[in-house]
Each structure stands twice: as structure tokens, then as C-alpha cells.
mmCIF file of C-alpha atoms in Angstrom:
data_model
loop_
_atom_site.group_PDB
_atom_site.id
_atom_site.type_symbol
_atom_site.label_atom_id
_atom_site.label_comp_id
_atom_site.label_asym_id
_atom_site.label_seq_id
_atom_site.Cartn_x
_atom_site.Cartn_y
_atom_site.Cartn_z
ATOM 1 C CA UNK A 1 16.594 -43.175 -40.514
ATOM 2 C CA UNK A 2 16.933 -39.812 -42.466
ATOM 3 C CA UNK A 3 13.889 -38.465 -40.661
ATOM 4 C CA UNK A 4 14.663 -39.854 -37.207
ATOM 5 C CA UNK A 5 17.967 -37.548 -37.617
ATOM 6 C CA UNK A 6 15.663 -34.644 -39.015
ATOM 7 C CA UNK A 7 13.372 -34.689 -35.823
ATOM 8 C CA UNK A 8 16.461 -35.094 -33.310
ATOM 9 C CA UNK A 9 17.936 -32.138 -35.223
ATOM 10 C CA UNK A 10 15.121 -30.151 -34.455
ATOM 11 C CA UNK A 11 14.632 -31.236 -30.935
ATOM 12 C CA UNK A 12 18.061 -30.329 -30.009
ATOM 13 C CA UNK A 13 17.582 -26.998 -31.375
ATOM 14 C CA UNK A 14 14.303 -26.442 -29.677
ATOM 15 C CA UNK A 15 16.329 -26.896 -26.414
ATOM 16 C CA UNK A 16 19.145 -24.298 -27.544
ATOM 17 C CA UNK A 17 16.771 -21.830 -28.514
ATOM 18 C CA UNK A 18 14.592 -22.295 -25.010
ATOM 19 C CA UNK A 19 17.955 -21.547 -23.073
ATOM 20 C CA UNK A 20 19.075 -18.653 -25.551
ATOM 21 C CA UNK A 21 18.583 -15.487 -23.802
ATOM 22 C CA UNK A 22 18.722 -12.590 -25.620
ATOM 23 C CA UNK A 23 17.604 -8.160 -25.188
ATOM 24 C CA UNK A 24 13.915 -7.693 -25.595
ATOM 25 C CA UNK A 25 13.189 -5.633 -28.552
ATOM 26 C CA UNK A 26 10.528 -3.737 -25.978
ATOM 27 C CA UNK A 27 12.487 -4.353 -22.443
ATOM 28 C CA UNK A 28 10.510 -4.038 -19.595
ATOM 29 C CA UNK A 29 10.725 -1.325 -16.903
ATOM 30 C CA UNK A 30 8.721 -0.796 -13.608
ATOM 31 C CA UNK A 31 8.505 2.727 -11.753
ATOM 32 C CA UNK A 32 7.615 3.030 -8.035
ATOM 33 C CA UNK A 33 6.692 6.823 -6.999
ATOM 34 C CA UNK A 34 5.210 8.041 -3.314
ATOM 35 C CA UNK A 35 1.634 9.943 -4.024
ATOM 36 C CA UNK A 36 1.375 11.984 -0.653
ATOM 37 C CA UNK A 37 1.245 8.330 2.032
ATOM 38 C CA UNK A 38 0.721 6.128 -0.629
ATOM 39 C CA UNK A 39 2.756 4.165 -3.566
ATOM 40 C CA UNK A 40 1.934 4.066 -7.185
ATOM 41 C CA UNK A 41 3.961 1.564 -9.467
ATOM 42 C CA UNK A 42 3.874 1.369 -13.235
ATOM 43 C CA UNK A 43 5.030 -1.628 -15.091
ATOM 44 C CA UNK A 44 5.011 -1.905 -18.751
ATOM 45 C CA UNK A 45 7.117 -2.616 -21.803
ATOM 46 C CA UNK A 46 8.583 0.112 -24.098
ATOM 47 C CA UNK A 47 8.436 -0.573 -27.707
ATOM 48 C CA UNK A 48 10.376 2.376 -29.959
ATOM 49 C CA UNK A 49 9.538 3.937 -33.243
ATOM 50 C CA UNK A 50 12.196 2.607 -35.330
ATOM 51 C CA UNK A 51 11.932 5.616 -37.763
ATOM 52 C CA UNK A 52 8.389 4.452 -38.400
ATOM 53 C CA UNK A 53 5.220 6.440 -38.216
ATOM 54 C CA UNK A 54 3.370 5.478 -35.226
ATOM 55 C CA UNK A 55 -0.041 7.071 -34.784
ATOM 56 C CA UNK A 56 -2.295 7.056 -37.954
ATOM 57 C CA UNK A 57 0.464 4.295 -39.232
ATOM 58 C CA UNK A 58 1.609 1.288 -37.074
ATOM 59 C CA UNK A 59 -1.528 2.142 -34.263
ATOM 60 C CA UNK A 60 -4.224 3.155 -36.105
ATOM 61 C CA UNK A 61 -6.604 5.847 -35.032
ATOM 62 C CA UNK A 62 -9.714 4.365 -33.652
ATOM 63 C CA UNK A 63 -8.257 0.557 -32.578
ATOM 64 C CA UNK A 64 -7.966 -0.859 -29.414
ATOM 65 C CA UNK A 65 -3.917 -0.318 -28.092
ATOM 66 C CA UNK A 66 -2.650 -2.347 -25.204
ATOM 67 C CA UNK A 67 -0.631 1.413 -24.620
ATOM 68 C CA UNK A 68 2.675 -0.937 -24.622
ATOM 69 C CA UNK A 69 4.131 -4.025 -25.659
ATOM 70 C CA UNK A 70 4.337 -7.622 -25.299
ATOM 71 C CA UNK A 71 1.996 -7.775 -22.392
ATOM 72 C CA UNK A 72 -0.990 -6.221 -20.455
ATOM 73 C CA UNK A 73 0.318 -2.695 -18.555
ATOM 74 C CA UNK A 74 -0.438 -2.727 -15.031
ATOM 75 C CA UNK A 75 -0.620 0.014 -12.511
ATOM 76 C CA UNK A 76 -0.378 -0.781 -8.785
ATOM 77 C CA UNK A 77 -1.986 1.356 -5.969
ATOM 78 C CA UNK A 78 -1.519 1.156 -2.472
ATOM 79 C CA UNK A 79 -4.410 2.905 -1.352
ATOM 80 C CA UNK A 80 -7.518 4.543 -2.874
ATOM 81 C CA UNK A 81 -6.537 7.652 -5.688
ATOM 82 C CA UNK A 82 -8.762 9.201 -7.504
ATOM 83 C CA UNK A 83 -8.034 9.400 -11.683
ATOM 84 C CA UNK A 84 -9.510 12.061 -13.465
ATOM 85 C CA UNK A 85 -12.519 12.609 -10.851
ATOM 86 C CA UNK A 86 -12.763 9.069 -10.426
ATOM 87 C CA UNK A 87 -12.097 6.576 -7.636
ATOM 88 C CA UNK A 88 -10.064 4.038 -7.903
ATOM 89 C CA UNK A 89 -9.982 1.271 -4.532
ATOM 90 C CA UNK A 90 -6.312 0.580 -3.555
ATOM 91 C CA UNK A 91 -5.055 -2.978 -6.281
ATOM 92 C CA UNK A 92 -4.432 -3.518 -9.336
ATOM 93 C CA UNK A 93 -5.744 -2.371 -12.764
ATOM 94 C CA UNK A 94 -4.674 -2.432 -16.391
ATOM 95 C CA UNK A 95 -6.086 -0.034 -19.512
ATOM 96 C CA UNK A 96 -6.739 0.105 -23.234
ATOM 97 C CA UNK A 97 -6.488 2.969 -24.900
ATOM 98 C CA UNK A 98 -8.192 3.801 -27.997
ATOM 99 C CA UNK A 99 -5.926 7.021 -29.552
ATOM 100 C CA UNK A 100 -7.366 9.616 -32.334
ATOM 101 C CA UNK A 101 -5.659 12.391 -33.527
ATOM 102 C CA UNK A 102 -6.976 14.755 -31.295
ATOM 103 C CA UNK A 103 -7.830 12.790 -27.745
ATOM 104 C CA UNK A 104 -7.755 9.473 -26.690
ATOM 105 C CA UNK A 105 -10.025 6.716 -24.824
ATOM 106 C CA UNK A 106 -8.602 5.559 -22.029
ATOM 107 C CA UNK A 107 -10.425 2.059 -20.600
ATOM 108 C CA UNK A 108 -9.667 1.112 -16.619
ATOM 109 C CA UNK A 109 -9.595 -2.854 -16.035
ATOM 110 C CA UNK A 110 -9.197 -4.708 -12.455
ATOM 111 C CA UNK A 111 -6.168 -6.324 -13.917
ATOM 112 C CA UNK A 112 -6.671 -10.101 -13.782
ATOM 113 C CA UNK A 113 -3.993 -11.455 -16.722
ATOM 114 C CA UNK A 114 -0.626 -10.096 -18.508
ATOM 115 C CA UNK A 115 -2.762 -11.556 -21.880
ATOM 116 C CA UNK A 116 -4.075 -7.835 -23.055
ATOM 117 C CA UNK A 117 -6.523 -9.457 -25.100
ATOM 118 C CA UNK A 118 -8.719 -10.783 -22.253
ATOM 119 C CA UNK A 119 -9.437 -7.224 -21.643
ATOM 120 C CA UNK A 120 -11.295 -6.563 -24.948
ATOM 121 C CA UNK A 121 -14.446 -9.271 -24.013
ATOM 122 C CA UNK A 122 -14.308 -7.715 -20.434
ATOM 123 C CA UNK A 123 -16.724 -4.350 -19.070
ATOM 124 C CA UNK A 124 -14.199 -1.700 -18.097
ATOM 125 C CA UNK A 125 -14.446 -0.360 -14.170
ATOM 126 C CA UNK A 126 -14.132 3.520 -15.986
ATOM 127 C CA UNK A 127 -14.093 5.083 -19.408
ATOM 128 C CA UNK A 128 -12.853 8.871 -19.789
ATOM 129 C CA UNK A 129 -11.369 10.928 -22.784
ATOM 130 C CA UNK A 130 -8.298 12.938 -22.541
ATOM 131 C CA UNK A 131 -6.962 14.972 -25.223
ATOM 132 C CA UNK A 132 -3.456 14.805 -26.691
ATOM 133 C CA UNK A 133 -0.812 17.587 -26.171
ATOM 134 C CA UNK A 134 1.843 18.023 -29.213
ATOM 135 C CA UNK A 135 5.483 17.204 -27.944
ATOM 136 C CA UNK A 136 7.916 19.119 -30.131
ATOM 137 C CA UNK A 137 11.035 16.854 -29.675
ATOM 138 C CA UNK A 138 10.174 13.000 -31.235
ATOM 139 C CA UNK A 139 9.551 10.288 -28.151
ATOM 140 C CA UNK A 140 11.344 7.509 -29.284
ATOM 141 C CA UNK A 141 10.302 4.629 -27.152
ATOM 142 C CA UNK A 142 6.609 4.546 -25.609
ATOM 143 C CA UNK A 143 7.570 6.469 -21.730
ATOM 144 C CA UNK A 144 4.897 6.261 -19.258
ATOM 145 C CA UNK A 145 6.330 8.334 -16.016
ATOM 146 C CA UNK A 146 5.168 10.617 -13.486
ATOM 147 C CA UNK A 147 5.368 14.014 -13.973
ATOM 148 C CA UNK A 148 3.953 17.176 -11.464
ATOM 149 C CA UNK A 149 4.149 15.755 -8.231
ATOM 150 C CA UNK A 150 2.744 16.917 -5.142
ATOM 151 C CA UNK A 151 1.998 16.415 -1.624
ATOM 152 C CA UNK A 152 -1.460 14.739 -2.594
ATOM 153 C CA UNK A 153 -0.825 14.740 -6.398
ATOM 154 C CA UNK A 154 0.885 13.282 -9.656
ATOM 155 C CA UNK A 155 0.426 13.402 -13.038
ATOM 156 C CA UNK A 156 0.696 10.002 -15.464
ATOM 157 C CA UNK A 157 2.678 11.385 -18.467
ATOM 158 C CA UNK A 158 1.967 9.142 -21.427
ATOM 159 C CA UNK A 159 4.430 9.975 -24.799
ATOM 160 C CA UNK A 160 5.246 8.421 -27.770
ATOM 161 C CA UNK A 161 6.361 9.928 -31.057
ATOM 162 C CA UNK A 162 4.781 13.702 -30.403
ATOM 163 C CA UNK A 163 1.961 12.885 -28.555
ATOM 164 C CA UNK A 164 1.197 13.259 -25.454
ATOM 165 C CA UNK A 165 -1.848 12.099 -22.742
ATOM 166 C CA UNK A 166 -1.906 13.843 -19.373
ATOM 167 C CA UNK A 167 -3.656 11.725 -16.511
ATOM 168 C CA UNK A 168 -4.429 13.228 -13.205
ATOM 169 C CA UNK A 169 -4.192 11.213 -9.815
ATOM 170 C CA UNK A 170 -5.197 12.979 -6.865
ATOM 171 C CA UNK A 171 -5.247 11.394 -3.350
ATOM 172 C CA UNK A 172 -7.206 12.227 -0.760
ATOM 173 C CA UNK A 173 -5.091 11.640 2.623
ATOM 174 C CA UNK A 174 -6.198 14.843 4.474
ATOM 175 C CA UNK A 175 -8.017 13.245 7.020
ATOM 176 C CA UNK A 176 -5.637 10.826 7.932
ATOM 177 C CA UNK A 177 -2.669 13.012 7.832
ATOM 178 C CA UNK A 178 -4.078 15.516 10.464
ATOM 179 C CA UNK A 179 -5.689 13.061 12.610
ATOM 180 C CA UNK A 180 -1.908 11.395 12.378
ATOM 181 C CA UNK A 181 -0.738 15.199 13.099
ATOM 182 C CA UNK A 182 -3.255 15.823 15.914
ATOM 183 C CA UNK A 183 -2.381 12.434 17.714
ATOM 184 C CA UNK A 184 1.588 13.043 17.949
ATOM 185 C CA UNK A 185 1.507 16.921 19.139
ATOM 186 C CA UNK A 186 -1.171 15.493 21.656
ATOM 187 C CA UNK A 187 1.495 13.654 23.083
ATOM 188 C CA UNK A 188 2.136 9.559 24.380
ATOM 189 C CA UNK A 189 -1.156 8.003 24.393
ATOM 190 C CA UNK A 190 -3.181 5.256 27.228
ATOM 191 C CA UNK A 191 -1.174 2.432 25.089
ATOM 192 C CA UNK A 192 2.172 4.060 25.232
ATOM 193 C CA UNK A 193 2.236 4.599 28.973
ATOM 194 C CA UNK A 194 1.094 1.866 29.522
ATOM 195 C CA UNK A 195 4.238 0.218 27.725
ATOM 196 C CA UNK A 196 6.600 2.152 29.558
ATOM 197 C CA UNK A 197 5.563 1.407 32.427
ATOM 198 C CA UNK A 198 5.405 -2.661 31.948
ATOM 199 C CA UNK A 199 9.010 -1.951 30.937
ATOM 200 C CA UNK A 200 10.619 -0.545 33.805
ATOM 201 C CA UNK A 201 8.408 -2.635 36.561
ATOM 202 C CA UNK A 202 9.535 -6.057 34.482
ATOM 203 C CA UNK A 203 13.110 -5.529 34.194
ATOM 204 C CA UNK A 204 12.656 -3.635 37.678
ATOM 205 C CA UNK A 205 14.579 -0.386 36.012
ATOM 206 C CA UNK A 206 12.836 2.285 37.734
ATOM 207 C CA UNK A 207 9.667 1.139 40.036
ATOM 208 C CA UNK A 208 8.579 4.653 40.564
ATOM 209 C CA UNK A 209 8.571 5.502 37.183
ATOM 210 C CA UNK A 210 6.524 2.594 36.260
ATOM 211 C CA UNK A 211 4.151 3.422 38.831
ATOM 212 C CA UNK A 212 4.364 7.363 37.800
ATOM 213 C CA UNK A 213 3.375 5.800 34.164
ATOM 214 C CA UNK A 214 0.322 3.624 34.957
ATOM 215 C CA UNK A 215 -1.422 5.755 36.546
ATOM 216 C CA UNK A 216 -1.601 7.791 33.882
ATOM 217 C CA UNK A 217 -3.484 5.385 32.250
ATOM 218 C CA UNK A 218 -5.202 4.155 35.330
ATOM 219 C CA UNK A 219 -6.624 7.168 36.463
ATOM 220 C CA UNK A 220 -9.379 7.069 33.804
ATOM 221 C CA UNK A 221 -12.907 5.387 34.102
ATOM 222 C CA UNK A 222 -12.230 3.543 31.541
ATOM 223 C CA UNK A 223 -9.299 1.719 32.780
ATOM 224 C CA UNK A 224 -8.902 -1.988 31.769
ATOM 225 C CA UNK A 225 -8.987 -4.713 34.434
ATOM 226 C CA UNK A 226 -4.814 -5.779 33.328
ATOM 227 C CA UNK A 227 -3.795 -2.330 33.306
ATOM 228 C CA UNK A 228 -5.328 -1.449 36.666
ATOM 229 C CA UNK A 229 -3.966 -5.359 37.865
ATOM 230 C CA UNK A 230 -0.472 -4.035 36.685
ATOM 231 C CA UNK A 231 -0.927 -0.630 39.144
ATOM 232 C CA UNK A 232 -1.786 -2.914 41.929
ATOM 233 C CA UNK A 233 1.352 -5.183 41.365
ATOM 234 C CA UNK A 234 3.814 -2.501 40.898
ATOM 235 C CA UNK A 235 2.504 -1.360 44.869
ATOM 236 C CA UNK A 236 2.910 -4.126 45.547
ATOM 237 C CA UNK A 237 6.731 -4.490 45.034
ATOM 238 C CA UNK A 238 7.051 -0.992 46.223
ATOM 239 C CA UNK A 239 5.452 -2.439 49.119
ATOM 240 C CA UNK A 240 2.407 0.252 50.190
ATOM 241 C CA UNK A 241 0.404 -2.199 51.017
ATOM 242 C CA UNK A 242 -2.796 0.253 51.704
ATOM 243 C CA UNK A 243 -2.600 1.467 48.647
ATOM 244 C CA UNK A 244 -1.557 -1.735 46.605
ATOM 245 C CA UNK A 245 -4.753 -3.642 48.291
ATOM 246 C CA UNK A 246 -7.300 -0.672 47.353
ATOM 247 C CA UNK A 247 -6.115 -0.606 44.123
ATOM 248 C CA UNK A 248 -6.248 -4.914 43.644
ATOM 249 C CA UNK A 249 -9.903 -4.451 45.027
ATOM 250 C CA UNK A 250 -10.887 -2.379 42.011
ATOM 251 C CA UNK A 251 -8.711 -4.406 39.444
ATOM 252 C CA UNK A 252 -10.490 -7.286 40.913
ATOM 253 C CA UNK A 253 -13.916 -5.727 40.307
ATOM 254 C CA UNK A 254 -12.731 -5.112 37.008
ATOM 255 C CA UNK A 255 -11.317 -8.629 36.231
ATOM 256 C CA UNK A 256 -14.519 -10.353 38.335
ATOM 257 C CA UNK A 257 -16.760 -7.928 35.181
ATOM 258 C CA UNK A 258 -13.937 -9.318 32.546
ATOM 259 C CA UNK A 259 -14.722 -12.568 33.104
ATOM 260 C CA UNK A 260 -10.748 -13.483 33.262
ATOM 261 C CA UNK A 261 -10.263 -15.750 36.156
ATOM 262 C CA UNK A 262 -6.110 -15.542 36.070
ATOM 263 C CA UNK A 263 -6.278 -11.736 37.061
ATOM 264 C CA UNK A 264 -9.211 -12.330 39.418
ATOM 265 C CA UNK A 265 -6.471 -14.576 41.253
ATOM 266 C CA UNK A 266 -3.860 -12.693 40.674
ATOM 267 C CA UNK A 267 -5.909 -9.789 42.700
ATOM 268 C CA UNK A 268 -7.070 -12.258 45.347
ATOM 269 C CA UNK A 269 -3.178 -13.245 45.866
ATOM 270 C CA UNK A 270 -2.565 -9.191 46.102
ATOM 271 C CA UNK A 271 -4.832 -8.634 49.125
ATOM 272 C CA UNK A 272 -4.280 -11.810 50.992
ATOM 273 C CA UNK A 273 -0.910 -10.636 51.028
ATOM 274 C CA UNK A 274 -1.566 -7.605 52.706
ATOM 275 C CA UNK A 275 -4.513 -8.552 55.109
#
């Protein structure tokens, strides 16, 4: 009996102590910060010093540091940066770092796990040294934060006690910033007109306008069988029938090469119409 009571004593405390919620001792925190177009999010724990001597004393120089606490740090990118000279594809990655007095070794992982210590057996996807910078004023809890940012640039601050690691990103949106640049000051393109004008001939708004719009599009050799269909069908309602059956006679062509046998019909139906 005695130990029947003992076990249900400790089962009932196992349940209270899996529905006791209490602070973390290194809470959690998660930073999201725009790089130029993309998105770069940090989430780690932050463990504090406690009036203990960290580097050279709690975290050894020369072992393996999971650079937080209680699980695996990840950083999150939504396109490709480049860290320290080195490209990085846009996911997810983790690193080790291995500090010394004077610089540290900082290991890149594809993260896979929140368990750090899968990491250790694994190949790292980049290895570079960075040296440390002295802070004068004691970091008491482990901050990684952006620092130094750019239009195309950011700096990962990494501080603890009164050291410091500095790591670059960099990325490299140039291209797709002017093209993006280039294409608006060029002004509405085939695919936009060609919208506007679907607009006003469906809901019958403004039938010249439509018609003004696709043949913007329309007037180009490389006109596509349902946007040159749409030309013939908006003469049509305006009713110039010369025009509206010259025009079906090419979207036909068009729709005949297309293969679509709805628009070839739809052409057909335009010109019997107007015979």
C-alpha cells in the first residue's frame, strides 16, 4: 500500500509540474529586419552573465558554442545574401561558433533541428574567422541584432560580456531593382492594357476606351489569338462591322495556329454575323 501511495504521489506531481509555467532563465526573442527587398530574421535565446566570467570561464576558448541557449540559433533569409564574401541561397541555416580570445570560428549549417548537437557530426556549408572587437560597457545577456543598415546592407552584431563579432551581409538586388525601376517609368505594359480594356468592354463602362486599350496591345506582331479575339468582339458591339470582321479573320488565323477551337468559333460566329 505505502508504495502504491508513493508512486500516485509522484504521478500527480509529474502532472503539476508539466502544467507549471514559469520565465525562462534564457527567454527567447526573434528579430525580423528588411536587407534592401529582402527579410532577415534571427531567433535565438539569450542567456545572461549572472556576474560570472563568460569567455575563458563558463565558454571556454577553443569549444564548440551553440552562440545561445537552450536550443539551435537559426537565421532565416528570404532571398540569396551574401555573408562575409560568401553566398548564402535564400532558407534556413544555424551556426557554431568556436570563440578565442582574439577571433572567433564561425560554422554555417542548413538548419535541419533546434537539437544544437546534431550540428557537431554534420559538414558545415561555410567556415570563416572574424575577430573580436572590445566593448567597453559589460553585455549582460548574449544580444544578437542588426547593426549598420543599408539599402543593400546589414551588419550581424554579436555581444556578450565585452566582446564583440561583426558579421557582414551584403545583398545583391541591383539588377532586379532597376529592371523593377526601368519597367514602371516605361509605363503600363501589353498585360496591363490588356486588363483595362477587358474591364470596361465587360461591365460595358466605356467601349471606346476598351477598344482605345487593346489595340495597344494588338497592334504588335506578336499579338495573342484571345487578345486579338477580344479587339474583334469589342467592334463588334460598337458595331463596325468592316472592321470587326477583318480583325476576327486575323484572330481566327491566330486561334486556327493556337489550336483553341472555342475562339476559332467564337471568330467564325464574328464574321457570319457580319457577312
Amino acid at each position: 500500500m505505502k508504495t502504491y501511495i508513493i508512486v500516485a504521489f509522484m504521478l500527480v506531481n509529474a502532472g503539476l509540474l508539466a502544467q507549471l509555467k514559469v520565465p525562462s532563465l534564457s527567454p527567447k526573442t526573434k528579430l525580423n529586419q528588411n536587407i534592401g527587398l529582402s527579410i532577415a530574421t534571427i531567433d535565438y535565446s539569450r542567456p545572461s552573465k549572472k556576474g560570472r566570467k563568460i569567455f575563458g570561464g563558463l565558454l571556454p576558448y577553443g569549444e564548440v558554442w551553440r552562440t545561445g541557449a537552450n536550443s539551435a540559433t537559426k537565421f532565416s533569409f528570404s532571398k540569396e545574401v551574401v555573408i562575409n564574401g560568401q553566398k548564402f541561397p535564400k532558407g534556413d541555416y544555424s551556426l557554431l561558433t568556436i570563440p578565442e580570445k582574439n577571433s572567433w570560428t564561425i560554422k554555417w549549417y542548413g538548419y535541419s533541428s533546434s537539437n544544437w548537437n546534431t550540428y557537431k557530426k554534420q559538414k558545415p556549408f561555410t567556415t570563416f574567422n572574424l575577430p573580436v572587437e572590445s566593448v567597453s560597457e559589460s553585455v549582460e545577456s548574449l544580444a544578437i541584432r542588426f547593426q549598420n543598415i543599408t539599402l543593400n546592407s546589414a551588419d550581424v552584431y554579436i555581444e556578450w560580456e565585452n566582446s564583440r563579432i561583426i558579421i557582414p551581409v551584403k545583398v545583391n538586388e541591383e539588377e532586379e531593382i532597376i529592371a523593377s525601376i526601368d519597367k514602371e517609368l516605361s509605363g503600363p505594359s501589353s498585360s496591363d492594357y490588356f486588363r483595362a480594356a477587358l474591364y470596361y468592354h465587360e461591365t460595358k463602362t466605356d467601349l471606346n476606351k476598351a477598344l482605345t486599350y487593346i489595340q495597344k496591345v494588338t497592334k504588335s506582331d506578336k499579338a495573342l489569338f484571345f487578345q486579338v479575339t477580344r479587339e474583334a468582339l469589342i467592334l463588334k458591339d460598337l458595331n463596325r462591322r468592316k472592321e470587326a470582321v477583318k480583325v476576327a479573320k486575323r484572330a481566327l488565323q491566330l486561334s486556327k495556329e493556337a489550336k483553341n477551337k472555342d475562339f476559332v468559333k467564337i471568330n467564325n460566329d464574328i464574321i457570319a454575323i457580319f457577312k
